[in-house]
Amino acid sequence: MRCPFCGEEDTKVIDSRSVEGRKKRRRCCTKCGKRFNTMESVERPLLMVAKRDGSLEPFNRNKLIAGIVNSTKKRPVKIEQINALVDEIEAQLNAETAQAVSPDRIGSMVMERLMKIDTVAYVRFASVYMAFSDVEDFIRIIREMETESGEVR
Ligand SMILES: [Zn+2]
């Protein structure tokens, strides 16, 4: 790991811990003595998303969070809840497969969890994610929601 201050290649790890499946390391440069932190994905390859056109892109946590935040506007949903939801999805995907995951899969994982947090946010997210074209789609998803919550009670 190259030192960001002087460019020296030889840096020493002085502390290491796991954060969300990645290694957070505190390093010290052997040449200039400056200290810096790195986040390294040493344990497994980057989670990839296979888009509908067949191309791959790295799983983008911030993009997913932004999408969820959009659907929770003016709703009593805390950013901590959204972060926890995304953490859970990321951990589950990392645990189960090394292969690329489809956006559909990620979307339904979000919907599954959002439904339990806030139903309005859930419908909003579903409407964007599933690209609802008319009112029928809304009615259908609300019916599905009622059926699901009926099973819970
Ligand atoms: Zn240095």
mmCIF file of C-alpha atoms and ligand atoms in Angstrom:
data_model
loop_
_atom_site.group_PDB
_atom_site.id
_atom_site.type_symbol
_atom_site.label_atom_id
_atom_site.label_comp_id
_atom_site.label_asym_id
_atom_site.label_seq_id
_atom_site.Cartn_x
_atom_site.Cartn_y
_atom_site.Cartn_z
ATOM 1 C CA MET A 1 0.000 0.000 0.000
ATOM 2 C CA ARG A 2 1.533 3.242 -1.187
ATOM 3 C CA CYS A 3 1.896 6.190 1.186
ATOM 4 C CA PRO A 4 -0.472 9.001 0.099
ATOM 5 C CA PHE A 5 1.923 11.656 1.375
ATOM 6 C CA CYS A 6 5.317 10.730 -0.053
ATOM 7 C CA GLY A 7 4.529 7.839 -2.404
ATOM 8 C CA GLU A 8 6.688 5.345 -0.535
ATOM 9 C CA GLU A 9 5.682 1.729 -1.246
ATOM 10 C CA ASP A 10 6.754 0.340 2.104
ATOM 11 C CA THR A 11 4.114 1.011 4.727
ATOM 12 C CA LYS A 12 3.511 -0.793 7.972
ATOM 13 C CA VAL A 13 0.150 -1.958 9.329
ATOM 14 C CA ILE A 14 -0.223 -0.759 12.905
ATOM 15 C CA ASP A 15 -3.869 -1.613 13.465
ATOM 16 C CA SER A 16 -6.437 -3.727 11.639
ATOM 17 C CA ARG A 17 -10.089 -4.440 12.123
ATOM 18 C CA SER A 18 -13.071 -5.634 10.102
ATOM 19 C CA VAL A 19 -15.730 -3.166 9.075
ATOM 20 C CA GLU A 20 -18.686 -4.419 7.029
ATOM 21 C CA GLY A 21 -16.691 -7.333 5.683
ATOM 22 C CA ARG A 22 -13.734 -5.180 4.750
ATOM 23 C CA LYS A 23 -10.466 -4.546 6.507
ATOM 24 C CA LYS A 24 -9.940 -1.148 7.971
ATOM 25 C CA ARG A 25 -6.232 -0.672 8.472
ATOM 26 C CA ARG A 26 -4.199 1.994 10.173
ATOM 27 C CA ARG A 27 -0.880 2.258 8.406
ATOM 28 C CA CYS A 28 2.364 4.009 9.051
ATOM 29 C CA CYS A 29 4.803 5.035 6.335
ATOM 30 C CA THR A 30 8.322 3.713 6.925
ATOM 31 C CA LYS A 31 9.831 6.670 5.090
ATOM 32 C CA CYS A 32 7.990 9.837 6.192
ATOM 33 C CA GLY A 33 6.384 8.383 9.319
ATOM 34 C CA LYS A 34 2.923 9.750 8.503
ATOM 35 C CA ARG A 35 -0.139 7.693 9.408
ATOM 36 C CA PHE A 36 -3.213 7.001 7.316
ATOM 37 C CA ASN A 37 -6.252 4.714 7.155
ATOM 38 C CA THR A 38 -7.176 2.347 4.370
ATOM 39 C CA MET A 39 -10.271 0.300 3.667
ATOM 40 C CA GLU A 40 -9.322 -2.875 1.898
ATOM 41 C CA SER A 41 -11.510 -5.515 0.331
ATOM 42 C CA VAL A 42 -9.143 -8.337 1.075
ATOM 43 C CA GLU A 43 -11.593 -11.008 2.081
ATOM 44 C CA ARG A 44 -13.570 -11.337 -1.103
ATOM 45 C CA PRO A 45 -13.994 -9.724 -4.487
ATOM 46 C CA LEU A 46 -16.149 -6.681 -4.918
ATOM 47 C CA LEU A 47 -19.857 -7.337 -5.129
ATOM 48 C CA MET A 48 -20.933 -6.864 -8.737
ATOM 49 C CA VAL A 49 -24.308 -6.005 -10.203
ATOM 50 C CA ALA A 50 -25.294 -7.437 -13.578
ATOM 51 C CA LYS A 51 -27.357 -4.813 -15.334
ATOM 52 C CA ARG A 52 -30.195 -5.571 -17.708
ATOM 53 C CA ASP A 53 -28.012 -4.920 -20.748
ATOM 54 C CA GLY A 54 -25.549 -7.548 -19.525
ATOM 55 C CA SER A 55 -22.828 -5.175 -18.366
ATOM 56 C CA LEU A 56 -21.383 -5.353 -14.885
ATOM 57 C CA GLU A 57 -20.947 -2.554 -12.411
ATOM 58 C CA PRO A 58 -19.730 -2.584 -8.820
ATOM 59 C CA PHE A 59 -22.438 -2.629 -6.183
ATOM 60 C CA ASN A 60 -22.948 1.007 -5.262
ATOM 61 C CA ARG A 61 -24.079 1.371 -1.697
ATOM 62 C CA ASN A 62 -24.551 5.137 -1.909
ATOM 63 C CA LYS A 63 -26.696 4.899 -5.001
ATOM 64 C CA LEU A 64 -28.948 2.399 -3.277
ATOM 65 C CA ILE A 65 -29.169 4.563 -0.157
ATOM 66 C CA ALA A 66 -30.032 7.606 -2.302
ATOM 67 C CA GLY A 67 -32.852 5.662 -3.952
ATOM 68 C CA ILE A 68 -34.289 4.628 -0.613
ATOM 69 C CA VAL A 69 -33.897 8.126 0.876
ATOM 70 C CA ASN A 70 -35.907 9.451 -2.076
ATOM 71 C CA SER A 71 -38.798 7.156 -1.287
ATOM 72 C CA THR A 72 -38.755 8.031 2.416
ATOM 73 C CA LYS A 73 -39.110 11.811 1.997
ATOM 74 C CA LYS A 74 -41.309 13.307 4.735
ATOM 75 C CA ARG A 75 -41.784 9.868 6.215
ATOM 76 C CA PRO A 76 -40.740 8.933 9.750
ATOM 77 C CA VAL A 77 -37.832 6.821 8.531
ATOM 78 C CA LYS A 78 -34.420 7.487 10.021
ATOM 79 C CA ILE A 79 -31.195 7.381 8.038
ATOM 80 C CA GLU A 80 -29.931 4.854 10.601
ATOM 81 C CA GLN A 81 -32.744 2.513 9.573
ATOM 82 C CA ILE A 82 -31.857 2.916 5.924
ATOM 83 C CA ASN A 83 -28.178 2.310 6.629
ATOM 84 C CA ALA A 84 -29.010 -0.788 8.635
ATOM 85 C CA LEU A 85 -31.249 -2.051 5.841
ATOM 86 C CA VAL A 86 -28.502 -1.617 3.248
ATOM 87 C CA ASP A 87 -25.916 -3.184 5.595
ATOM 88 C CA GLU A 88 -28.138 -6.209 5.939
ATOM 89 C CA ILE A 89 -28.610 -6.569 2.184
ATOM 90 C CA GLU A 90 -24.916 -6.117 1.489
ATOM 91 C CA ALA A 91 -23.965 -8.670 4.131
ATOM 92 C CA GLN A 92 -26.496 -11.171 2.847
ATOM 93 C CA LEU A 93 -25.369 -10.797 -0.762
ATOM 94 C CA ASN A 94 -21.721 -11.071 0.254
ATOM 95 C CA ALA A 95 -22.432 -14.160 2.279
ATOM 96 C CA GLU A 96 -24.384 -16.059 -0.329
ATOM 97 C CA THR A 97 -22.694 -15.501 -3.653
ATOM 98 C CA ALA A 98 -19.521 -14.452 -5.343
ATOM 99 C CA GLN A 99 -21.368 -14.000 -8.595
ATOM 100 C CA ALA A 100 -22.941 -10.850 -9.921
ATOM 101 C CA VAL A 101 -26.369 -10.091 -8.564
ATOM 102 C CA SER A 102 -29.274 -8.672 -10.580
ATOM 103 C CA PRO A 103 -30.780 -5.260 -9.821
ATOM 104 C CA ASP A 104 -34.136 -7.061 -9.519
ATOM 105 C CA ARG A 105 -32.814 -9.126 -6.675
ATOM 106 C CA ILE A 106 -31.499 -6.065 -4.849
ATOM 107 C CA GLY A 107 -34.768 -4.235 -5.458
ATOM 108 C CA SER A 108 -36.894 -6.987 -4.033
ATOM 109 C CA MET A 109 -34.602 -7.309 -1.021
ATOM 110 C CA VAL A 110 -35.079 -3.586 -0.354
ATOM 111 C CA MET A 111 -38.844 -3.835 -0.827
ATOM 112 C CA GLU A 112 -39.132 -6.790 1.498
ATOM 113 C CA ARG A 113 -37.482 -4.799 4.292
ATOM 114 C CA LEU A 114 -38.962 -1.398 3.512
ATOM 115 C CA MET A 115 -42.439 -2.847 3.771
ATOM 116 C CA LYS A 116 -41.825 -3.591 7.440
ATOM 117 C CA ILE A 117 -40.467 -0.107 8.110
ATOM 118 C CA ASP A 118 -42.868 2.207 6.278
ATOM 119 C CA THR A 119 -45.606 1.243 3.851
ATOM 120 C CA VAL A 120 -45.730 4.614 2.080
ATOM 121 C CA ALA A 121 -41.985 4.502 1.445
ATOM 122 C CA TYR A 122 -42.420 0.944 0.289
ATOM 123 C CA VAL A 123 -45.030 1.850 -2.314
ATOM 124 C CA ARG A 124 -42.940 4.807 -3.499
ATOM 125 C CA PHE A 125 -39.833 2.692 -3.837
ATOM 126 C CA ALA A 126 -41.759 -0.022 -5.619
ATOM 127 C CA SER A 127 -43.259 2.503 -8.022
ATOM 128 C CA VAL A 128 -39.844 3.753 -9.107
ATOM 129 C CA TYR A 129 -38.142 0.441 -8.997
ATOM 130 C CA MET A 130 -40.796 -1.481 -10.841
ATOM 131 C CA ALA A 131 -41.429 1.502 -13.156
ATOM 132 C CA PHE A 132 -45.157 1.571 -12.569
ATOM 133 C CA SER A 133 -46.943 2.736 -15.662
ATOM 134 C CA ASP A 134 -50.489 3.147 -14.443
ATOM 135 C CA VAL A 135 -52.752 3.198 -11.433
ATOM 136 C CA GLU A 136 -53.487 -0.516 -11.766
ATOM 137 C CA ASP A 137 -49.944 -1.284 -10.710
ATOM 138 C CA PHE A 138 -50.404 0.717 -7.526
ATOM 139 C CA ILE A 139 -53.646 -1.024 -6.729
ATOM 140 C CA ARG A 140 -52.041 -4.388 -7.310
ATOM 141 C CA ILE A 141 -49.081 -3.731 -5.043
ATOM 142 C CA ILE A 142 -51.285 -2.337 -2.282
ATOM 143 C CA ARG A 143 -53.457 -5.464 -2.494
ATOM 144 C CA GLU A 144 -50.352 -7.622 -2.283
ATOM 145 C CA MET A 145 -49.253 -5.623 0.726
ATOM 146 C CA GLU A 146 -52.596 -6.147 2.460
ATOM 147 C CA THR A 147 -52.385 -9.855 1.812
ATOM 148 C CA GLU A 148 -48.859 -10.015 3.204
ATOM 149 C CA SER A 149 -49.674 -8.026 6.335
ATOM 150 C CA GLY A 150 -52.807 -10.142 6.756
ATOM 151 C CA GLU A 151 -50.597 -13.194 6.977
ATOM 152 C CA VAL A 152 -48.464 -11.599 9.649
ATOM 153 C CA ARG A 153 -51.359 -10.711 11.929
HETATM 154 ZN ZN ZN B 1 5.348 8.473 3.428
#
